[in-house]
Tab-separated table of C-alpha atoms and ligand atoms in Angstrom:
chain	number	residue	atom	x	y	z
A	1	MET	CA	-18.818	-6.953	-2.910
A	2	ARG	CA	-16.750	-6.898	0.284
A	3	ALA	CA	-12.985	-6.432	0.226
A	4	PHE	CA	-12.043	-9.795	1.751
A	5	GLU	CA	-14.298	-11.659	-0.688
A	6	ALA	CA	-12.476	-9.919	-3.566
A	7	THR	CA	-9.080	-10.951	-2.181
A	8	GLN	CA	-10.312	-14.533	-1.749
A	9	ILE	CA	-11.431	-14.681	-5.376
A	10	TYR	CA	-7.965	-13.584	-6.549
A	11	PHE	CA	-6.385	-16.111	-4.181
A	12	GLU	CA	-8.603	-18.912	-5.485
A	13	ARG	CA	-7.886	-18.137	-9.161
A	14	ALA	CA	-4.167	-18.612	-8.427
A	15	ALA	CA	-4.669	-21.595	-6.075
A	16	GLU	CA	-6.536	-23.387	-8.857
A	17	LYS	CA	-3.625	-22.872	-11.278
A	18	LEU	CA	-1.246	-24.167	-8.599
A	19	GLU	CA	-3.584	-27.164	-7.982
A	20	LEU	CA	-3.355	-26.433	-4.278
A	21	ASP	CA	-4.776	-29.022	-1.870
A	22	PRO	CA	-8.068	-27.619	-0.394
A	23	GLY	CA	-6.845	-28.076	3.203
A	24	ILE	CA	-3.682	-26.082	2.484
A	25	SER	CA	-5.655	-23.495	0.590
A	26	GLN	CA	-7.987	-22.941	3.541
A	27	MET	CA	-5.061	-22.776	5.970
A	28	LEU	CA	-3.344	-20.080	3.900
A	29	GLU	CA	-6.487	-18.011	3.358
A	30	MET	CA	-7.644	-17.828	6.967
A	31	PRO	CA	-6.098	-15.045	9.134
A	32	LYS	CA	-4.031	-16.275	12.059
A	33	ARG	CA	-5.372	-13.737	14.579
A	34	GLU	CA	-7.866	-10.837	14.585
A	35	VAL	CA	-8.034	-8.243	17.349
A	36	GLN	CA	-10.698	-5.561	17.813
A	37	VAL	CA	-10.287	-2.909	20.501
A	38	GLN	CA	-12.023	0.140	21.893
A	39	VAL	CA	-10.042	3.364	21.529
A	40	THR	CA	-11.241	6.213	23.736
A	41	VAL	CA	-9.913	9.738	23.240
A	42	GLU	CA	-10.451	12.949	25.136
A	43	ARG	CA	-11.099	15.807	22.678
A	44	ASP	CA	-9.419	19.165	23.271
A	45	ASN	CA	-12.771	20.436	24.662
A	46	GLY	CA	-12.918	17.641	27.274
A	47	GLU	CA	-15.506	15.531	25.431
A	48	LEU	CA	-14.857	11.736	25.323
A	49	VAL	CA	-15.113	9.982	21.942
A	50	ASN	CA	-14.911	6.229	21.288
A	51	TYR	CA	-13.558	4.555	18.163
A	52	VAL	CA	-13.013	0.949	17.090
A	53	GLY	CA	-9.480	-0.164	16.273
A	54	PHE	CA	-8.315	-3.366	14.574
A	55	ARG	CA	-5.164	-5.394	14.017
A	56	VAL	CA	-5.421	-8.467	11.808
A	57	GLN	CA	-2.367	-10.745	11.703
A	58	HIS	CA	-2.767	-12.887	8.631
A	59	ASP	CA	0.343	-15.032	8.355
A	60	ASN	CA	3.838	-15.314	9.847
A	61	SER	CA	5.236	-18.427	8.204
A	62	ARG	CA	7.987	-16.468	6.350
A	63	GLY	CA	8.868	-14.046	9.182
A	64	PRO	CA	7.404	-11.347	11.459
A	65	MET	CA	4.134	-9.900	10.202
A	66	LYS	CA	4.209	-6.526	8.482
A	67	GLY	CA	1.489	-4.112	7.469
A	68	GLY	CA	0.252	-0.544	7.643
A	69	LEU	CA	-2.062	1.366	9.962
A	70	ARG	CA	-4.987	3.100	8.298
A	71	TYR	CA	-7.018	5.960	9.820
A	72	HIS	CA	-10.149	6.350	7.715
A	73	PRO	CA	-13.893	6.535	8.525
A	74	GLU	CA	-14.616	3.399	6.470
A	75	VAL	CA	-12.093	1.128	8.206
A	76	ASN	CA	-13.846	-2.089	9.298
A	77	LEU	CA	-12.828	-5.651	10.144
A	78	ASP	CA	-13.556	-7.015	6.655
A	79	GLU	CA	-11.383	-4.402	4.968
A	80	VAL	CA	-8.513	-4.821	7.435
A	81	ARG	CA	-8.698	-8.607	6.957
A	82	ALA	CA	-8.437	-8.193	3.162
A	83	LEU	CA	-5.516	-5.768	3.461
A	84	ALA	CA	-3.708	-8.076	5.926
A	85	SER	CA	-4.030	-10.957	3.495
A	86	LEU	CA	-2.733	-8.809	0.602
A	87	MET	CA	0.333	-8.006	2.753
A	88	THR	CA	1.141	-11.717	3.077
A	89	TRP	CA	1.175	-12.182	-0.700
A	90	LYS	CA	2.931	-8.828	-1.261
A	91	THR	CA	5.877	-9.521	1.075
A	92	ALA	CA	6.176	-12.983	-0.503
A	93	VAL	CA	6.116	-11.679	-4.121
A	94	VAL	CA	9.006	-9.296	-3.456
A	95	ASP	CA	10.647	-11.988	-1.309
A	96	LEU	CA	10.980	-10.069	1.956
A	97	PRO	CA	11.401	-12.203	5.110
A	98	TYR	CA	8.000	-11.163	6.435
A	99	GLY	CA	4.405	-12.265	6.773
A	100	GLY	CA	1.341	-10.036	6.493
A	101	ALA	CA	-0.797	-7.937	8.849
A	102	LYS	CA	-2.835	-4.718	8.791
A	103	GLY	CA	-4.464	-2.410	11.293
A	104	GLY	CA	-6.560	0.664	11.493
A	105	ILE	CA	-9.068	2.819	13.291
A	106	GLY	CA	-12.485	3.846	11.960
A	107	VAL	CA	-11.869	7.580	12.286
A	108	ASP	CA	-11.637	10.631	10.058
A	109	PRO	CA	-8.218	12.050	10.990
A	110	ASN	CA	-9.136	15.401	9.391
A	111	GLU	CA	-11.693	15.953	12.146
A	112	LEU	CA	-9.086	15.699	14.902
A	113	SER	CA	-6.485	18.237	16.022
A	114	VAL	CA	-2.827	17.173	16.020
A	115	ARG	CA	-2.897	16.639	19.795
A	116	GLU	CA	-6.120	14.576	19.533
A	117	LEU	CA	-4.509	12.456	16.815
A	118	GLU	CA	-1.539	11.856	19.086
A	119	ARG	CA	-3.788	10.859	22.012
A	120	LEU	CA	-5.740	8.529	19.678
A	121	THR	CA	-2.513	6.828	18.542
A	122	ARG	CA	-1.218	6.431	22.087
A	123	ALA	CA	-4.567	5.019	23.260
A	124	PHE	CA	-4.490	2.492	20.397
A	125	VAL	CA	-0.942	1.411	21.353
A	126	ASP	CA	-2.125	0.915	24.957
A	127	GLN	CA	-4.645	-1.632	23.591
A	128	ILE	CA	-2.412	-3.566	21.177
A	129	HIS	CA	1.182	-3.132	22.426
A	130	ASP	CA	1.470	-6.740	23.589
A	131	ILE	CA	0.684	-8.249	20.157
A	132	VAL	CA	3.093	-6.128	18.079
A	133	GLY	CA	6.887	-5.984	18.302
A	134	PRO	CA	10.065	-6.006	16.176
A	135	ASP	CA	10.062	-9.824	15.965
A	136	THR	CA	6.305	-10.400	15.780
A	137	ASP	CA	4.347	-7.689	13.949
A	138	ILE	CA	5.707	-4.373	12.664
A	139	PRO	CA	3.233	-1.621	11.657
A	140	ALA	CA	3.878	1.151	9.085
A	141	PRO	CA	2.023	4.117	7.520
A	142	ASP	CA	-1.018	3.767	5.276
A	143	MET	CA	-3.938	6.025	4.371
A	144	GLY	CA	-4.460	8.772	6.936
A	145	THR	CA	-1.244	8.066	8.884
A	146	ASP	CA	2.268	9.440	8.427
A	147	TYR	CA	5.727	9.684	10.006
A	148	ARG	CA	4.350	11.628	12.988
A	149	VAL	CA	1.864	8.869	13.841
A	150	MET	CA	4.694	6.307	13.524
A	151	GLY	CA	6.860	8.382	15.898
A	152	TRP	CA	4.083	8.587	18.546
A	153	PHE	CA	3.386	4.877	18.137
A	154	ARG	CA	7.037	3.967	18.751
A	155	ASN	CA	7.342	6.303	21.732
A	156	GLN	CA	4.225	4.844	23.417
A	157	TRP	CA	5.222	1.226	22.692
A	158	GLU	CA	8.706	1.815	24.146
A	159	LYS	CA	7.131	2.965	27.423
A	160	TYR	CA	6.033	-0.658	27.863
A	161	HIS	CA	8.920	-2.545	26.267
A	162	GLY	CA	12.032	-0.303	26.208
A	163	PHE	CA	14.162	0.926	23.300
A	164	HIS	CA	13.303	-0.889	20.040
A	165	PRO	CA	12.918	1.510	17.078
A	166	ALA	CA	12.386	-1.522	14.802
A	167	VAL	CA	8.876	-1.969	16.285
A	168	ILE	CA	7.462	0.283	13.560
A	169	THR	CA	8.663	1.679	10.209
A	170	GLY	CA	7.982	4.923	8.372
A	171	LYS	CA	9.308	6.879	11.365
A	172	PRO	CA	10.675	10.448	11.103
A	173	VAL	CA	14.085	10.247	9.360
A	174	GLU	CA	15.868	11.939	12.278
A	175	GLU	CA	14.245	9.445	14.690
A	176	TYR	CA	15.464	6.137	13.200
A	177	GLY	CA	13.420	6.444	10.002
A	178	ALA	CA	14.935	5.467	6.635
A	179	LYS	CA	15.821	7.990	3.994
A	180	GLY	CA	13.553	7.432	1.015
A	181	ARG	CA	10.734	5.680	2.948
A	182	GLU	CA	8.212	8.456	2.364
A	183	GLU	CA	8.652	8.438	-1.415
A	184	ALA	CA	9.125	4.645	-1.650
A	185	THR	CA	5.644	3.407	-2.575
A	186	GLY	CA	5.079	6.068	-5.240
A	187	ARG	CA	8.619	5.658	-6.530
A	188	GLY	CA	8.103	1.884	-6.827
A	189	VAL	CA	4.828	2.489	-8.703
A	190	GLY	CA	6.703	4.844	-11.036
A	191	LEU	CA	9.636	2.462	-11.533
A	192	LEU	CA	7.387	-0.437	-12.495
A	193	THR	CA	5.202	1.751	-14.731
A	194	VAL	CA	8.346	2.653	-16.677
A	195	LYS	CA	9.429	-1.009	-16.808
A	196	LEU	CA	6.021	-2.209	-17.959
A	197	CYS	CA	5.762	0.496	-20.641
A	198	LYS	CA	9.203	-0.455	-21.952
A	199	ARG	CA	8.148	-4.114	-22.077
A	200	ILE	CA	5.051	-3.328	-24.121
A	201	ALA	CA	6.905	-0.810	-26.340
A	202	ARG	CA	5.267	2.375	-25.050
A	203	LYS	CA	7.517	5.413	-25.106
A	204	PRO	CA	7.341	8.185	-22.460
A	205	PRO	CA	6.463	11.290	-24.488
A	206	GLU	CA	3.478	9.579	-26.151
A	207	THR	CA	2.230	7.759	-23.055
A	208	ARG	CA	-0.230	9.879	-21.101
A	209	VAL	CA	-0.811	9.130	-17.426
A	210	ALA	CA	-3.732	9.829	-15.062
A	211	ILE	CA	-3.424	9.299	-11.299
A	212	GLN	CA	-6.329	9.001	-8.848
A	213	GLY	CA	-5.237	10.330	-5.439
A	214	PHE	CA	-2.498	12.882	-4.814
A	215	GLY	CA	-1.525	11.694	-1.340
A	216	ASN	CA	1.668	9.900	-0.412
A	217	VAL	CA	1.536	7.266	-3.166
A	218	GLY	CA	-0.078	9.287	-5.978
A	219	SER	CA	2.054	12.415	-5.577
A	220	HIS	CA	5.377	10.537	-5.534
A	221	ALA	CA	4.340	8.347	-8.482
A	222	ALA	CA	3.433	11.560	-10.371
A	223	LYS	CA	6.806	13.113	-9.528
A	224	PHE	CA	8.752	10.061	-10.668
A	225	LEU	CA	6.841	9.737	-13.950
A	226	HIS	CA	7.015	13.480	-14.636
A	227	GLU	CA	10.814	13.292	-14.204
A	228	ALA	CA	10.872	10.255	-16.524
A	229	GLU	CA	9.160	12.480	-19.144
A	230	PHE	CA	5.736	10.855	-19.125
A	231	PRO	CA	3.042	13.538	-19.517
A	232	VAL	CA	0.908	13.288	-16.368
A	233	VAL	CA	-2.289	14.784	-17.780
A	234	ALA	CA	-4.571	14.356	-14.757
A	235	VAL	CA	-4.405	13.898	-11.013
A	236	SER	CA	-7.260	13.938	-8.509
A	237	ASP	CA	-7.934	14.129	-4.796
A	238	VAL	CA	-11.081	14.621	-2.719
A	239	SER	CA	-11.320	18.201	-4.008
A	240	GLY	CA	-11.564	17.323	-7.733
A	241	THR	CA	-9.700	16.260	-10.889
A	242	TYR	CA	-6.942	18.539	-12.210
A	243	TYR	CA	-6.440	18.154	-15.970
A	244	ASP	CA	-4.145	19.465	-18.691
A	245	ALA	CA	-4.053	17.573	-21.993
A	246	ASP	CA	-0.436	18.715	-22.542
A	247	GLY	CA	0.744	17.464	-19.155
A	248	LEU	CA	0.447	19.040	-15.703
A	249	ASN	CA	3.203	20.978	-13.965
A	250	ILE	CA	3.737	18.378	-11.211
A	251	PRO	CA	6.346	20.334	-9.162
A	252	ASP	CA	3.862	23.247	-9.052
A	253	LEU	CA	1.053	20.940	-7.862
A	254	PHE	CA	3.418	19.526	-5.224
A	255	ARG	CA	4.118	23.021	-3.898
A	256	HIS	CA	0.389	23.814	-3.812
A	257	LYS	CA	-0.357	20.655	-1.824
A	258	LEU	CA	2.460	21.442	0.621
A	259	HIS	CA	0.959	24.844	1.438
A	260	HIS	CA	-2.666	23.658	1.701
A	261	PRO	CA	-3.715	23.170	5.359
A	262	ARG	CA	-5.055	19.637	4.592
A	263	GLY	CA	-2.555	18.729	1.865
A	264	LEU	CA	-5.122	19.081	-0.944
A	265	LEU	CA	-5.047	20.515	-4.487
A	266	GLU	CA	-8.145	22.607	-3.702
A	267	GLY	CA	-7.783	26.114	-5.127
A	268	TYR	CA	-5.186	25.163	-7.788
A	269	SER	CA	-6.186	27.159	-10.843
A	270	HIS	CA	-3.440	26.675	-13.468
A	271	CYS	CA	-5.308	23.890	-15.295
A	272	GLU	CA	-8.827	22.628	-15.945
A	273	VAL	CA	-10.715	21.480	-12.813
A	274	LEU	CA	-13.203	18.619	-13.303
A	275	PRO	CA	-15.357	16.630	-10.861
A	276	MET	CA	-13.470	14.069	-8.759
A	277	GLN	CA	-15.138	11.084	-10.520
A	278	ALA	CA	-14.051	12.267	-13.993
A	279	LEU	CA	-10.498	10.951	-13.593
A	280	LEU	CA	-11.191	7.263	-14.207
A	281	SER	CA	-12.760	7.732	-17.621
A	282	LEU	CA	-10.789	10.566	-19.231
A	283	PRO	CA	-10.260	10.137	-22.975
A	284	GLY	CA	-6.719	9.980	-24.342
A	285	VAL	CA	-5.250	8.451	-21.189
A	286	ASP	CA	-2.939	5.466	-21.761
A	287	VAL	CA	-1.905	4.581	-18.205
A	288	LEU	CA	-4.340	4.845	-15.315
A	289	ILE	CA	-2.956	4.686	-11.769
A	290	PRO	CA	-5.603	4.363	-9.052
A	291	ALA	CA	-3.744	5.474	-5.903
A	292	ALA	CA	-6.528	6.310	-3.436
A	293	LEU	CA	-9.231	3.905	-2.283
A	294	GLY	CA	-10.063	0.237	-2.838
A	295	GLY	CA	-12.951	-1.000	-5.051
A	296	VAL	CA	-13.006	2.007	-7.408
A	297	ILE	CA	-13.116	-0.009	-10.679
A	298	ARG	CA	-16.166	-2.249	-10.561
A	299	GLU	CA	-18.536	-4.094	-12.864
A	300	ASP	CA	-20.762	-0.993	-13.131
A	301	ASN	CA	-18.038	1.419	-14.306
A	302	VAL	CA	-15.439	-0.822	-15.961
A	303	ASP	CA	-16.829	-0.046	-19.423
A	304	GLU	CA	-15.911	3.629	-18.954
A	305	ILE	CA	-12.187	2.870	-18.596
A	306	GLN	CA	-10.297	4.077	-21.675
A	307	ALA	CA	-6.672	3.426	-20.635
A	308	SER	CA	-4.842	0.387	-21.974
A	309	VAL	CA	-2.669	-0.065	-18.870
A	310	ILE	CA	-3.693	0.059	-15.197
A	311	VAL	CA	-1.049	0.189	-12.465
A	312	GLU	CA	-2.537	-0.414	-9.010
A	313	GLY	CA	-0.971	2.108	-6.632
A	314	ALA	CA	-3.836	1.625	-4.148
A	315	ASN	CA	-4.630	-1.661	-2.472
A	316	GLY	CA	-7.536	-3.543	-4.047
A	317	PRO	CA	-8.733	-0.832	-6.496
A	318	VAL	CA	-10.165	-3.329	-9.025
A	319	TRP	CA	-12.943	-5.775	-8.098
A	320	PRO	CA	-12.627	-9.323	-9.541
A	321	ASP	CA	-15.532	-9.089	-12.061
A	322	ALA	CA	-14.102	-5.886	-13.479
A	323	ASP	CA	-10.668	-7.513	-13.545
A	324	LEU	CA	-11.962	-10.294	-15.822
A	325	GLU	CA	-13.561	-7.715	-18.092
A	326	LEU	CA	-10.319	-5.707	-18.301
A	327	GLU	CA	-8.458	-8.913	-19.173
A	328	ARG	CA	-11.039	-9.731	-21.841
A	329	ARG	CA	-10.531	-6.257	-23.364
A	330	GLY	CA	-6.747	-6.761	-23.428
A	331	ILE	CA	-6.063	-4.089	-20.790
A	332	THR	CA	-2.863	-4.868	-18.873
A	333	VAL	CA	-3.193	-4.621	-15.076
A	334	LEU	CA	-0.095	-4.465	-12.898
A	335	PRO	CA	-1.469	-5.753	-9.560
A	336	ASP	CA	-1.231	-4.015	-6.171
A	337	ILE	CA	0.771	-6.799	-4.495
A	338	LEU	CA	3.596	-6.068	-6.930
A	339	ALA	CA	3.045	-2.452	-8.028
A	340	ASN	CA	2.822	-0.844	-4.567
A	341	ALA	CA	5.342	-3.105	-2.802
A	342	GLY	CA	7.991	-0.333	-2.779
A	343	GLY	CA	6.708	0.933	0.587
A	344	VAL	CA	7.051	-2.350	2.426
A	345	THR	CA	10.403	-2.934	0.719
A	346	VAL	CA	11.900	0.288	2.092
A	347	SER	CA	10.170	-0.428	5.414
A	348	TYR	CA	12.178	-3.639	5.433
A	349	PHE	CA	15.377	-1.614	4.776
A	350	GLU	CA	14.433	0.661	7.692
A	351	TRP	CA	13.906	-2.346	9.988
A	352	VAL	CA	17.284	-3.805	8.918
A	353	GLN	CA	19.049	-0.474	9.600
A	354	ASN	CA	17.377	-0.180	13.016
A	355	ARG	CA	18.480	-3.673	13.993
A	356	GLN	CA	22.049	-2.994	12.871
A	357	HIS	CA	22.201	0.564	14.298
A	358	TYR	CA	23.467	1.641	10.900
A	359	ARG	CA	22.242	4.209	8.371
A	360	TRP	CA	22.068	3.810	4.630
A	361	SER	CA	22.411	6.711	2.181
A	362	LEU	CA	19.426	7.688	0.027
A	363	ASP	CA	21.330	6.383	-3.014
A	364	ARG	CA	21.718	2.953	-1.463
A	365	VAL	CA	18.014	2.821	-0.506
A	366	ARG	CA	16.996	3.750	-4.057
A	367	GLN	CA	19.396	1.276	-5.647
A	368	GLU	CA	18.230	-1.630	-3.486
A	369	LEU	CA	14.585	-0.660	-4.031
A	370	ASP	CA	15.135	-0.608	-7.783
A	371	ARG	CA	16.810	-4.027	-7.702
A	372	THR	CA	14.147	-5.644	-5.474
A	373	MET	CA	11.231	-4.278	-7.514
A	374	SER	CA	12.885	-5.130	-10.854
A	375	ASP	CA	13.629	-8.735	-9.795
A	376	ALA	CA	10.057	-9.211	-8.619
A	377	PHE	CA	8.673	-7.687	-11.834
A	378	GLU	CA	10.784	-10.027	-14.020
A	379	ASN	CA	9.689	-13.027	-11.996
A	380	VAL	CA	5.993	-12.106	-12.269
A	381	TRP	CA	6.306	-11.309	-15.987
A	382	GLN	CA	8.004	-14.664	-16.735
A	383	THR	CA	5.456	-16.609	-14.657
A	384	ALA	CA	2.584	-14.919	-16.492
A	385	GLN	CA	4.119	-15.928	-19.838
A	386	GLN	CA	4.915	-19.473	-18.711
A	387	PHE	CA	1.424	-20.246	-17.352
A	388	ASP	CA	-0.463	-17.978	-19.761
A	389	VAL	CA	-2.164	-16.098	-16.922
A	390	SER	CA	-2.657	-12.425	-16.021
A	391	LEU	CA	0.066	-10.557	-14.129
A	392	ARG	CA	-2.220	-10.610	-11.064
A	393	THR	CA	-2.680	-14.370	-11.098
A	394	ALA	CA	1.069	-14.806	-11.697
A	395	ALA	CA	1.902	-12.559	-8.716
A	396	PHE	CA	-0.538	-14.450	-6.470
A	397	MET	CA	0.885	-17.783	-7.671
A	398	ILE	CA	4.430	-16.739	-6.706
A	399	GLY	CA	3.331	-15.361	-3.324
A	400	ILE	CA	1.137	-18.322	-2.427
A	401	ASN	CA	3.777	-20.816	-3.491
A	402	ARG	CA	6.440	-19.208	-1.290
A	403	VAL	CA	4.134	-19.205	1.759
A	404	ARG	CA	3.062	-22.804	1.032
A	405	ARG	CA	6.714	-23.880	0.804
A	406	ALA	CA	7.577	-22.189	4.142
A	407	ASN	CA	4.771	-24.156	5.775
A	408	GLU	CA	5.879	-27.362	4.126
A	409	LEU	CA	9.433	-26.844	5.428
A	410	ALA	CA	7.973	-26.233	8.893
A	411	GLY	CA	6.189	-29.599	8.714
A	412	TRP	CA	2.805	-27.804	8.428
A	413	HIS	CA	3.113	-26.506	12.018
A	414	ARG	CA	1.935	-22.898	12.280
A	415	SER	CA	4.399	-20.945	14.447
A	416	GLY	CA	3.338	-18.843	17.445
A	417	GLY	CA	4.078	-15.117	17.848
B	501	NAD	P1	-2.977	9.274	1.596
B	501	NAD	O1	-3.941	9.419	2.722
B	501	NAD	O2	-1.629	9.882	1.706
B	501	NAD	O3	-3.624	9.838	0.229
B	501	NAD	C1	-4.862	9.439	-0.257
B	501	NAD	C2	-5.229	10.397	-1.404
B	501	NAD	O4	-6.406	9.938	-2.055
B	501	NAD	C3	-5.502	11.833	-0.965
B	501	NAD	O5	-4.981	12.713	-1.944
B	501	NAD	C4	-7.037	11.900	-0.973
B	501	NAD	O6	-7.512	13.223	-1.142
B	501	NAD	C5	-7.319	11.035	-2.176
B	501	NAD	N1	-8.669	10.472	-2.260
B	501	NAD	C6	-9.422	9.899	-1.302
B	501	NAD	N2	-10.600	9.501	-1.817
B	501	NAD	C7	-10.566	9.839	-3.135
B	501	NAD	C8	-11.478	9.696	-4.215
B	501	NAD	N3	-12.648	9.107	-4.028
B	501	NAD	N4	-11.110	10.147	-5.449
B	501	NAD	C9	-9.906	10.730	-5.625
B	501	NAD	N5	-9.002	10.882	-4.648
B	501	NAD	C10	-9.345	10.440	-3.424
B	501	NAD	O7	-2.873	7.691	1.327
B	501	NAD	P2	-1.681	6.886	0.668
B	501	NAD	O8	-0.738	6.489	1.744
B	501	NAD	O9	-1.205	7.620	-0.523
B	501	NAD	O10	-2.444	5.554	0.224
B	501	NAD	C11	-3.205	5.495	-0.979
B	501	NAD	C12	-3.442	4.029	-1.337
B	501	NAD	O11	-2.179	3.372	-1.481
B	501	NAD	C13	-4.204	3.210	-0.295
B	501	NAD	O12	-4.984	2.253	-0.961
B	501	NAD	C14	-3.093	2.524	0.485
B	501	NAD	O13	-3.527	1.321	1.098
B	501	NAD	C15	-2.120	2.238	-0.632
B	501	NAD	N6	-0.742	2.015	-0.182
B	501	NAD	C16	-0.076	2.962	0.544
B	501	NAD	C17	1.241	2.723	0.934
B	501	NAD	C18	2.065	3.752	1.669
B	501	NAD	O14	3.274	3.519	1.854
B	501	NAD	N7	1.511	4.895	2.044
B	501	NAD	C19	1.850	1.497	0.623
B	501	NAD	C20	1.132	0.555	-0.142
B	501	NAD	C21	-0.153	0.837	-0.538
């Protein structure tokens, strides 16, 4: 199955419940604009390499479009289209005044030097600078990109358009970034995991957590849950699965990752080390948090899942057939468009601060993040109860309905930008 097809299936399940008119449904599903560009970089040894870059702008009926930039070898138009669409529903579920977009380059950033990565980012900006901007489309970090990439992006864009730090979020904190942006997605995942567990009467010391991916999202979710006294018994990255039935020492793993040249857990020896794939099906795990790639829980491996709760830190980790099976087995899934919305929420706070030339304290960022995520969670939970649907369908219903309403108020005229 392809990523956009999966997103469409989730959209259609919710559209059916909302009894959406087919014309409106089609209008909301179809991306507004898709751009594909050539990105040529000179390697440090003088060799020229060419990559393909994308920016898909899905919808702007509720505000400027917003979505991350992904650097990964498997980035392709279909995946970027799916992720752009998810951003539209995500910003609507948490009620941010934004639409949805996504971008990326089909490249393995680990194969490039820091200077090559910078040249790649600047070359990409040269190709797309005229379609992004603080009032039109605002990129942010995603897999394979970080605050440095955001800083280079802003600097290159400003060469064309002048001073506008709000053109991109996730910037270095000392260069107009927001305090708390880096931790925000993982923190939001942690916050809602705690909320969900409370709602279904699961207490921290007896609720064992496993997290796939120990990058930005996975590591901060692990930290938050560890501090909330949930035993995090397993985490994984491309180097393997790290397991301790009594709970891992997360601060120690954090330190190890910080000192590894590629930010991996490779070489960590204070626990059991299992193959990378083992994480999804570990026995005795209550909460599973996929926080790496999309499409990892599918029809062919869904039967191996032993957890009773899944919190989607990654975008699109569960394919629709597997999702139905999980629902049939009574496994609660907190969907990506709600669970990992903490990143875009703090990106919104960063954008607001940039526009006001004002800085918030870390406490204020955390408080507002907590409030935004909690409100959205309550709304999704109530909708799921009211319509007797899964949390995913409820989240899609809320998102779709808000975007539909914005279009209705605009007299069904799609705006430019
Ligand atoms: P990242 O690049 O910082 O980390 C990815 C992690 O996953 C790394 O630890 C990597 O080693 C690991 N990984 C990759 N393939 C794996 C595999 N097959 N098995 C186990 N581990 C594997 O990326 P990130 O920013 O943490 O993003 C992770 C996911 O969260 C993505 O789906 C992304 O779209 C989503 N997301 C990120 C943000 C954000 O703010 N960064 C916001 C919303 C959603």
